Coordinates of C-alpha atoms in Angstrom, one line a residue:
Chain U
M1 CA 30.5 135.3 147.1
A2 CA 29.7 138.9 146.1
K3 CA 31.4 141.7 144.7
Y4 CA 32.0 145.4 146.2
L5 CA 33.6 148.3 145.1
L6 CA 35.5 150.6 147.7
L7 CA 35.7 154.0 146.1
K8 CA 38.3 156.3 147.1
H9 CA 37.4 160.2 146.6
Y10 CA 39.5 163.1 146.0
R11 CA 36.4 165.4 146.6
G12 CA 33.0 165.0 147.9
A13 CA 33.1 162.7 150.7
P14 CA 32.7 163.7 154.3
A15 CA 36.3 165.1 155.6
G16 CA 38.6 162.0 157.1
R17 CA 39.5 162.9 161.1
N18 CA 43.3 163.3 159.6
D19 CA 42.7 165.0 156.8
V20 CA 46.2 166.6 156.1
P21 CA 47.0 167.2 152.5
M22 CA 49.7 164.4 151.4
D23 CA 52.3 167.1 150.2
R24 CA 52.1 168.6 153.7
W25 CA 53.3 164.8 155.1
T26 CA 56.8 163.9 155.0
P27 CA 58.0 161.7 152.6
Q28 CA 58.4 158.9 155.0
E29 CA 55.2 159.0 156.0
V30 CA 54.1 159.3 152.3
S31 CA 56.1 156.2 151.4
D32 CA 54.5 154.2 154.6
H33 CA 51.0 155.0 152.9
M34 CA 52.2 153.8 149.7
R35 CA 53.5 150.5 151.5
Y36 CA 50.4 150.2 153.4
M37 CA 48.1 150.4 150.4
Q38 CA 50.2 147.9 148.7
E39 CA 50.7 145.3 151.3
F40 CA 46.8 145.3 151.8
A41 CA 46.3 144.7 148.2
D42 CA 48.7 141.7 148.6
R43 CA 47.2 140.4 151.6
L44 CA 44.0 140.3 149.5
V45 CA 45.5 138.7 146.9
E46 CA 46.7 135.9 149.0
T47 CA 43.3 135.7 150.9
G48 CA 41.5 135.2 147.3
E49 CA 39.3 138.2 147.7
F50 CA 41.0 140.8 145.3
V51 CA 39.6 141.6 142.1
D52 CA 40.9 144.7 140.6
A53 CA 42.3 148.1 141.4
Q54 CA 42.9 151.1 139.6
A55 CA 43.6 154.9 140.0
L56 CA 42.0 157.7 138.2
A57 CA 43.7 161.4 137.2
P58 CA 41.9 164.0 139.0
E59 CA 41.1 165.8 135.6
G60 CA 38.5 165.2 132.9
L61 CA 35.5 166.2 131.0
W62 CA 31.9 165.9 130.7
V63 CA 31.3 164.0 127.4
Q64 CA 28.1 164.1 125.8
Y65 CA 26.4 162.6 122.3
G66 CA 26.3 165.8 119.9
G67 CA 23.8 164.8 117.3
Q68 CA 24.0 162.8 114.2
G69 CA 27.3 163.7 112.3
R70 CA 28.3 166.1 114.9
P71 CA 31.4 165.8 116.9
P72 CA 31.0 164.6 120.9
V73 CA 29.9 167.7 122.8
T74 CA 32.4 168.4 125.9
D75 CA 32.3 170.4 129.0
G76 CA 35.2 170.8 131.4
P77 CA 37.3 171.3 133.5
F78 CA 35.2 169.7 136.4
A79 CA 33.5 172.4 138.8
E80 CA 35.2 172.4 142.0
T81 CA 31.9 171.2 143.8
K82 CA 31.7 168.0 141.6
D83 CA 32.3 164.8 143.8
L84 CA 35.4 163.1 142.0
I85 CA 36.6 159.4 142.2
A86 CA 40.5 158.9 143.1
G87 CA 40.5 155.0 142.5
W88 CA 38.6 152.2 143.4
M89 CA 39.3 148.6 144.9
A90 CA 37.1 145.5 143.8
I91 CA 37.0 142.9 146.0
D92 CA 34.9 139.5 146.2
V93 CA 33.9 138.6 149.5
D94 CA 31.6 136.4 151.5
T95 CA 29.4 138.7 153.6
P96 CA 28.6 142.6 153.4
E97 CA 30.4 142.8 157.0
R98 CA 33.7 141.5 155.6
A99 CA 33.2 144.1 153.2
Y100 CA 32.9 146.8 155.5
A101 CA 35.7 145.4 157.9
L102 CA 38.3 145.4 154.8
A103 CA 36.9 149.3 154.1
A104 CA 38.1 150.3 157.4
E105 CA 41.2 148.4 157.6
L106 CA 42.1 150.5 154.0
S107 CA 40.9 153.7 155.6
A108 CA 43.2 152.9 158.6
A109 CA 46.3 153.6 156.2
P110 CA 48.9 156.0 158.1
G111 CA 48.9 159.6 157.1
A112 CA 50.4 162.6 158.9
R113 CA 52.2 161.8 162.1
G114 CA 52.0 158.1 161.1
E115 CA 48.3 158.1 162.6
P116 CA 45.5 156.6 160.4
I117 CA 43.9 158.8 157.8
H118 CA 40.3 157.5 159.1
E119 CA 39.1 158.6 155.4
W120 CA 35.8 158.0 154.4
L121 CA 35.3 155.3 151.6
E122 CA 32.3 154.4 149.6
V123 CA 31.4 150.8 149.8
R124 CA 28.8 149.7 147.0
P125 CA 27.9 146.0 146.0
F126 CA 28.0 145.1 142.2
M127 CA 24.5 144.0 140.8
S128 CA 25.1 140.0 140.5
E129 CA 23.5 137.7 138.1
P130 CA 20.0 136.2 138.6
P131 CA 20.6 133.0 140.8
T132 CA 20.1 129.4 138.9
I133 CA 17.8 128.2 141.2
E134 CA 14.7 130.0 141.5
E135 CA 12.8 128.7 144.0
Chain M
M1 CA 60.3 113.4 133.4
S2 CA 59.3 116.6 132.6
S3 CA 61.8 119.6 131.8
P4 CA 60.6 123.4 131.4
V5 CA 60.4 124.7 128.2
D6 CA 62.8 126.6 126.6
E7 CA 60.4 129.5 126.1
A8 CA 63.3 131.5 124.4
L9 CA 64.3 129.1 121.9
L10 CA 60.6 129.2 121.1
R11 CA 60.4 132.7 120.3
T12 CA 63.5 132.7 118.5
L13 CA 61.7 130.0 116.1
T14 CA 58.4 131.5 115.6
P15 CA 59.5 133.7 112.7
R16 CA 61.4 131.2 111.4
V17 CA 58.4 129.0 111.3
L18 CA 56.0 131.5 110.3
G19 CA 58.5 132.3 107.3
V20 CA 58.2 128.5 106.2
L21 CA 54.7 128.6 105.9
V22 CA 54.1 131.6 103.8
R23 CA 56.8 130.4 101.9
R24 CA 54.9 127.3 101.0
G25 CA 52.1 129.4 100.1
A26 CA 49.8 129.6 103.3
E27 CA 48.1 133.0 103.3
F28 CA 49.7 135.0 106.0
A29 CA 46.5 135.2 108.5
A30 CA 45.7 131.6 108.6
A31 CA 49.7 130.6 108.7
E32 CA 50.1 133.4 111.5
D33 CA 47.1 131.3 113.7
A34 CA 48.7 128.0 112.8
V35 CA 52.0 129.0 114.4
Q36 CA 50.2 130.4 117.6
D37 CA 48.3 126.9 117.7
A38 CA 51.7 125.2 117.3
L39 CA 53.4 127.1 120.2
V40 CA 50.7 126.7 122.6
E41 CA 50.6 123.0 121.9
A42 CA 54.7 122.8 122.3
L43 CA 54.0 124.7 125.6
R44 CA 51.9 122.0 126.4
T45 CA 53.3 118.8 125.1
W46 CA 57.4 119.5 125.1
P47 CA 57.7 119.4 129.1
T48 CA 57.1 116.0 128.7
E49 CA 57.9 114.8 125.1
P50 CA 61.1 117.5 124.3
P51 CA 61.1 117.2 120.5
R52 CA 64.8 116.3 118.9
D53 CA 64.1 119.1 116.4
P54 CA 62.1 121.8 117.8
Q55 CA 62.1 123.8 114.6
A56 CA 61.1 121.0 112.1
W57 CA 58.3 119.5 115.2
L58 CA 56.9 123.3 114.9
V59 CA 56.9 123.1 111.2
T60 CA 55.2 119.9 111.2
V61 CA 52.4 120.7 113.7
A62 CA 51.7 124.3 112.4
W63 CA 51.5 123.3 108.9
R64 CA 49.0 120.2 110.2
R65 CA 47.0 123.0 112.0
F66 CA 47.0 125.4 108.9
V67 CA 46.0 122.6 106.6
D68 CA 43.2 121.4 109.3
A69 CA 42.1 125.0 109.5
T70 CA 41.7 125.5 105.4
R71 CA 40.0 122.6 105.4
S72 CA 36.1 123.0 103.6
E73 CA 34.2 122.0 100.9
A74 CA 35.6 124.7 98.6
A75 CA 39.2 123.9 99.5
R76 CA 39.0 120.0 100.1
R77 CA 40.5 119.2 96.5
R78 CA 43.4 121.5 96.9
R79 CA 43.8 120.6 100.5
E80 CA 44.3 117.1 99.8
E81 CA 46.6 118.0 97.0
R82 CA 48.9 119.8 99.8
V83 CA 48.8 117.1 102.2
K84 CA 49.8 114.4 99.8
D85 CA 52.7 116.9 98.5
E86 CA 53.5 117.8 102.0
P87 CA 57.0 119.7 101.7
A88 CA 60.1 118.4 104.1
P89 CA 60.7 121.0 106.6
G90 CA 62.7 123.1 104.5
P91 CA 65.5 125.2 104.8
V92 CA 65.5 127.8 107.3
P93 CA 64.2 131.1 105.6
G94 CA 66.2 133.8 104.4
T95 CA 66.8 136.9 106.3
D96 CA 64.7 138.3 103.8
D97 CA 61.7 136.7 105.2
T98 CA 62.6 137.7 108.8
L99 CA 62.6 141.4 107.4
Q100 CA 59.5 141.5 105.4
L101 CA 57.6 139.8 108.5
Y102 CA 58.5 142.8 110.8
F103 CA 57.8 145.4 108.2
R104 CA 54.3 143.5 107.7
C105 CA 53.4 143.4 111.5
A106 CA 54.3 147.0 111.8
H107 CA 52.8 148.2 108.7
P108 CA 51.6 152.1 108.8
S109 CA 48.2 151.0 107.9
L110 CA 48.1 149.4 111.5
T111 CA 47.3 151.8 114.8
P112 CA 50.1 151.7 117.1
S113 CA 48.5 149.1 119.5
S114 CA 47.6 146.5 116.9
A115 CA 51.3 146.8 115.2
V116 CA 52.8 146.1 118.7
A117 CA 50.4 143.3 119.7
L118 CA 51.0 141.6 116.0
T119 CA 54.6 142.1 116.3
L120 CA 54.8 140.7 119.9
R121 CA 52.9 137.3 118.5
A122 CA 53.9 136.9 115.2
V123 CA 57.6 137.9 115.5
G124 CA 58.1 137.8 119.2
G125 CA 56.4 134.2 119.5
L126 CA 54.4 135.1 122.3
T127 CA 51.2 133.9 122.8
T128 CA 47.9 135.9 123.1
R129 CA 47.5 135.0 126.8
Q130 CA 51.1 136.6 127.5
V131 CA 50.5 139.6 125.3
A132 CA 47.0 140.3 126.9
A133 CA 48.7 139.7 130.5
A134 CA 51.3 142.6 129.0
Y135 CA 48.9 145.0 128.5
L136 CA 46.3 144.6 131.0
V137 CA 43.6 143.7 128.8
P138 CA 41.1 140.3 128.5
E139 CA 42.7 137.7 126.7
A140 CA 39.6 137.4 124.2
T141 CA 40.0 141.2 123.4
M142 CA 43.6 140.8 122.4
A143 CA 42.9 138.2 120.4
Q144 CA 40.4 140.3 118.6
R145 CA 42.8 143.3 118.4
I146 CA 45.4 140.6 116.9
S147 CA 43.0 139.1 114.3
R148 CA 41.7 142.6 113.1
A149 CA 45.3 143.6 112.4
K150 CA 45.7 140.8 110.8
R151 CA 43.0 141.0 108.5
T152 CA 44.6 145.0 107.9
V153 CA 48.0 143.7 106.8
S154 CA 46.8 140.6 104.8
A155 CA 46.5 142.4 101.5
V156 CA 49.5 144.1 101.8
P157 CA 51.9 143.2 98.9
L158 CA 55.4 142.0 100.1
D159 CA 57.4 143.3 97.4
Q160 CA 57.3 146.9 98.1
P161 CA 59.9 149.0 99.6
C162 CA 59.4 149.7 103.5
D163 CA 60.0 152.3 105.9
V164 CA 62.5 150.7 108.8
A165 CA 61.6 154.0 110.9
T166 CA 57.9 152.1 111.4
V167 CA 59.6 149.0 112.9
L168 CA 61.6 150.9 115.1
R169 CA 58.7 152.8 116.3
V170 CA 56.7 149.9 117.3
L171 CA 59.6 148.2 119.1
Y172 CA 60.2 151.5 121.0
L173 CA 56.8 151.4 122.2
V174 CA 57.3 147.8 123.4
F175 CA 60.5 148.7 125.0
N176 CA 58.8 151.8 127.0
E177 CA 56.1 149.7 128.2
G178 CA 58.4 148.3 130.4
Y179 CA 56.9 144.9 132.4
S180 CA 54.1 143.7 133.8
G181 CA 52.7 140.2 134.1
D182 CA 55.1 137.5 133.3
V183 CA 56.5 139.2 130.4
D184 CA 59.4 141.2 130.6
L185 CA 58.3 143.6 127.4
A186 CA 61.8 145.5 127.9
A187 CA 63.8 142.4 127.6
E188 CA 61.6 141.1 124.5
A189 CA 62.3 144.4 122.7
I190 CA 65.7 144.2 123.1
R191 CA 65.8 140.5 121.7
L192 CA 63.6 141.9 118.7
T193 CA 65.6 145.1 118.1
R194 CA 68.9 142.5 118.5
Q195 CA 67.2 140.4 116.0
L196 CA 66.4 143.2 113.5
A197 CA 70.0 144.6 113.8
A198 CA 71.0 141.1 112.6
V199 CA 69.0 141.0 109.1
V200 CA 69.3 144.5 108.1
D201 CA 72.4 147.0 108.0
H202 CA 70.8 150.1 109.4
P203 CA 72.4 152.8 111.7
E204 CA 69.2 153.6 113.3
V205 CA 68.3 150.1 114.1
A206 CA 71.9 150.0 116.0
G207 CA 70.8 153.0 117.6
L208 CA 67.7 152.0 119.0
L209 CA 69.3 148.8 120.2
A210 CA 71.9 151.0 122.0
L211 CA 69.5 153.2 123.6
M212 CA 67.4 150.1 124.8
L213 CA 70.6 148.7 126.5
L214 CA 71.8 151.8 127.8
H215 CA 68.2 152.3 129.5
H216 CA 68.0 148.9 130.5
A217 CA 71.2 148.9 132.4
R218 CA 69.9 151.2 134.9
R219 CA 67.1 149.0 135.2
A220 CA 67.9 147.5 138.8
A221 CA 69.0 151.2 140.2
R222 CA 65.6 153.0 139.0
T223 CA 63.1 151.8 141.6
T224 CA 63.1 150.8 145.3
P225 CA 62.3 147.7 146.5
D226 CA 58.7 148.6 147.2
G227 CA 58.4 150.5 143.5
A228 CA 58.9 153.7 144.0
L229 CA 61.0 155.8 141.4
V230 CA 64.6 156.8 142.0
P231 CA 65.4 159.6 139.8
L232 CA 68.4 159.3 137.5
A233 CA 70.6 162.1 140.2
E234 CA 70.1 159.6 143.2
Q235 CA 70.4 156.3 141.4
D236 CA 73.1 154.1 143.2
R237 CA 75.2 154.2 139.7
S238 CA 77.0 151.1 141.2
R239 CA 74.0 148.7 140.3
W240 CA 74.1 150.0 136.4
D241 CA 74.7 146.6 134.6
T242 CA 78.3 147.5 133.0
T243 CA 77.8 144.4 130.7
A244 CA 74.7 146.0 129.0
I245 CA 76.2 149.3 129.0
T246 CA 79.7 148.4 127.4
E247 CA 77.6 146.8 124.6
G248 CA 75.1 149.6 124.5
V249 CA 78.4 152.0 124.0
A250 CA 80.2 149.4 121.4
V251 CA 76.9 149.5 119.4
L252 CA 76.3 153.3 119.2
Q253 CA 79.9 154.2 118.3
A254 CA 79.7 151.4 115.0
A255 CA 76.6 153.3 114.4
L256 CA 77.8 156.7 114.7
A257 CA 80.9 156.4 112.8
R258 CA 78.8 155.7 109.8
D259 CA 77.9 159.7 109.8
R260 CA 74.0 159.0 109.2
L261 CA 72.6 160.5 112.7
G262 CA 69.2 159.7 113.6
E263 CA 67.2 160.3 116.7
Y264 CA 67.3 157.1 118.1
Q265 CA 71.2 157.6 117.7
A266 CA 71.1 160.8 119.3
Q267 CA 68.9 159.6 122.2
A268 CA 71.7 156.9 122.6
A269 CA 74.5 159.3 122.7
I270 CA 72.7 161.1 125.8
A271 CA 72.3 157.9 127.7
A272 CA 75.6 157.1 126.9
L273 CA 77.2 160.2 128.2
H274 CA 75.1 159.2 131.6
A275 CA 76.2 155.9 131.6
D276 CA 79.7 157.2 131.2
A277 CA 79.6 159.5 134.3
P278 CA 80.0 158.8 138.1
S279 CA 77.7 161.2 139.2
T280 CA 75.0 164.1 138.0
A281 CA 77.7 166.4 138.9
A282 CA 80.4 164.9 136.8
T283 CA 78.2 164.3 133.9
D284 CA 79.4 166.3 130.7
W285 CA 76.1 168.5 130.6
V286 CA 77.5 170.6 127.6
Q287 CA 77.9 167.7 125.6
V288 CA 74.5 166.3 126.6
V289 CA 72.7 170.0 125.9
E290 CA 74.5 169.6 122.4
W291 CA 73.2 166.5 121.7
Y292 CA 70.0 168.0 122.8
D293 CA 70.0 170.4 120.0
E294 CA 70.7 167.9 117.4
L295 CA 67.7 165.9 118.4
V296 CA 65.3 169.1 118.3
R297 CA 67.0 169.5 114.9
L298 CA 66.2 165.8 113.7
T299 CA 62.6 165.8 115.5
D300 CA 61.7 169.5 116.6
S301 CA 59.5 167.5 119.6
P302 CA 58.2 169.8 122.3
V303 CA 59.5 167.1 124.7
V304 CA 62.7 167.0 123.8
R305 CA 62.7 170.6 124.2
L306 CA 61.8 170.1 127.7
N307 CA 64.3 167.6 128.7
R308 CA 66.9 170.1 127.1
A309 CA 65.7 172.6 129.3
V310 CA 66.7 170.2 132.2
A311 CA 70.2 169.7 130.4
V312 CA 70.6 173.4 130.0
G313 CA 70.0 173.9 133.9
E314 CA 72.6 171.6 134.7
A315 CA 75.0 172.9 132.0
D316 CA 74.5 176.7 132.6
G317 CA 72.7 176.9 136.0
P318 CA 69.1 176.8 136.7
R319 CA 68.3 180.5 135.6
A320 CA 69.3 179.7 132.3
G321 CA 67.3 176.4 132.3
L322 CA 63.8 178.4 133.0
A323 CA 64.8 180.7 130.4
A324 CA 64.9 177.8 127.9
L325 CA 61.4 176.6 130.0
A326 CA 59.8 180.0 129.3
A327 CA 59.7 179.7 125.8
L328 CA 57.6 176.3 126.0
D329 CA 53.9 175.3 126.3
P330 CA 52.8 175.0 130.0
A331 CA 50.1 172.4 129.2
L332 CA 52.9 169.9 128.1
P333 CA 53.4 166.6 130.2
R334 CA 55.8 167.0 132.8
H335 CA 56.6 170.7 132.4
A336 CA 55.3 171.6 135.9
A337 CA 57.6 169.0 137.2
V338 CA 60.6 170.3 135.5
A339 CA 59.7 173.7 136.7
A340 CA 59.7 172.6 140.1
Y341 CA 63.2 171.0 139.9
L342 CA 64.7 173.9 138.2
H343 CA 62.8 176.4 140.7
E344 CA 64.1 174.2 144.0
R345 CA 67.8 174.4 142.1
D346 CA 67.5 178.1 142.0
G347 CA 66.9 177.9 146.0
D348 CA 62.9 179.0 145.5
L349 CA 61.5 176.5 147.7
A350 CA 58.0 177.4 148.2
T351 CA 57.6 177.6 144.3
A352 CA 59.0 174.1 143.5
A353 CA 57.0 172.8 146.4
R354 CA 54.0 174.3 145.1
L355 CA 54.9 173.0 141.4
Y356 CA 55.9 169.3 142.4
A357 CA 52.5 169.2 144.1
E358 CA 50.8 170.3 141.1
A359 CA 52.8 168.3 138.7
A360 CA 51.7 165.4 140.9
T361 CA 47.9 165.7 140.2
R362 CA 49.5 165.7 136.4
A363 CA 51.2 162.7 136.7
P364 CA 50.6 159.9 134.1
H365 CA 52.1 157.2 136.1
L366 CA 51.2 156.2 139.9
A367 CA 54.9 155.6 140.6
E368 CA 55.6 159.2 139.2
R369 CA 52.8 160.7 141.3
D370 CA 54.1 159.2 144.2
H371 CA 57.6 160.6 143.6
L372 CA 56.7 163.9 142.8
T373 CA 53.9 164.1 145.8
R374 CA 57.1 163.0 147.9
Q375 CA 59.1 165.6 146.5
A376 CA 56.6 168.4 147.4
A377 CA 56.2 166.6 150.9
R378 CA 60.0 166.7 151.5
L379 CA 60.2 170.7 150.4
N380 CA 57.4 171.6 152.8
T381 CA 58.9 169.5 155.6
A382 CA 62.4 171.2 155.1
R383 CA 60.7 174.7 155.1
E384 CA 58.6 174.0 158.1
A385 CA 61.8 173.1 160.1
R386 CA 63.4 176.2 159.3

C-alpha cells in the first residue's frame, strides 16, 4: 500500500474542459456536485482506501521568522498569480494506477449542465518509511 | 450474555465519583486520571459483568487505580495506610463538589480548548478517545491537552469564589461545536448545563439552557439529508421538536421573571420568538429587534450588531437593514452574506449574486460555503432566465 495526495487547486492548475465558475451553475448542479464528492469519499471509506479529506479557505498569508525577539513577518494577501490549493484527499492504495484512476473519477464530478468538470488534479505520492527488509 | 453499557449513567456518575476521590484527599489531577481509567474499565467489563451498584463499583475501581498510580518509594508508607484505611463508598458528594468541579474545569487560567476538553472528560465522563474524535485531533494530542490543563488547575484553591460566566462560556462552546464522530456534543452540552442548573440557582444558567433547547429543537430541520444547510426562513417548522421548545420557553420565562437579564436570556428570548412563529413572515420582528438592542447593550458585540441588521431588515424593510449594516466593519465575518441577503430583498439581484459569491469565498464552514454558492447560483440562474 502507498499513500497519495490528490490536490485540488483554486488557481494554478491548467483549466479543465468544463471550466465554468460554480456561481454560474444552477443550484441543482451545485448540489449534485457536492453529493458526488461526498459519495466518492464514502465509497473510498468502504473500500478501505480513504485516509483524509480537507478543504482550505482561499485566503491566507505568507509568514516568516522575523528574528530573535521579533514578531513573525507576514506578507499578504496572496498575489493573483500564486498557485492556490483548495483542498485535498489522501488515499492509501495498492498501485499508482489505482491512484490515477481514483483521481480521474474525482475529476469526473459533474459541473455546469451536469457534465464532468474534467478538472486537473495534482497526484503526489507520500514519501514512505524505509522497508524493514533491506536486501 | 452481554448488554450495552449505559453510557448516560456512566457520564452522570463521573463527577460524583471524582468528587468522592477528591474528598478522600486524592489530588485532583491523579484522581481524575483514576476515574478515567475506571470509566474505560467499565466500558470494557460491564457488558459481561454488570455491577449491582454502578457508583460503588466506579469508586472502588477508581480508588484502587489512584492508589496504584501513586505508589512510589516515597509514598509507600502513606499509601499502605490509605489502603488499610480505605473508606467505604461514602454518601453522594454534595452539590458543592459538582459545582467546584465545573469551576475548576472552566478556570480562567485555561485556554478555551483546554477548558472544553477537561470539562468534557472530568465533568462529562467522556473518554479521551471520544473527546479526541469529537474535535478531530489524534487521541495522544487530546490526552496531552487534558493533562496539561490539569497541571494548570491543580494548584487552584477550591474555596475562592468563582464566576459562573466562565463555566457558561465553556458549555456554550461545546454546544456550538454540534456533533462529529460518535459523540453528540450539543446533547452533551445540554446535559451538562441541565446538571449545572440543578446545582446553581442563576438566571443566566437557565438562560443558556433555554437557548440550547430552543436551538436544538430546530436540528432536524436545519440540514437536508445530504448535509446542506437550510436557513431559518426555509426550514420546515413542523419538524421542530415541540417538546424541547416547550421546555426551553418554560425555563426562559422562569429566568426572565427573576428580572436579572443577561446575554444568554436575551439570545434565548430571540430564539423563543422564532420558535413561536409559524413562518418568517409571521415572526414578531419588532420584538426581535428590541431583544437585539438589549443584546447590543449587554455585549456591545459587532456580531450581534450584524444579526440586528438582519432583524431590522425584516422589521423595517431591507433599506433600513442596509442602513444599519452601513455602520459596521465590512471585514466582519458574514458581513457579505448579510449584505447579499438584504440586497436581494431590496430587489438588486446583480449585487446580491456578486456578494453571495464573495461571501462564499470567506465562509468559515464547508456547509455554509456550499449554501452561499448555491444562493449565488440561484440568483444568476434566475437573472439569465429573464
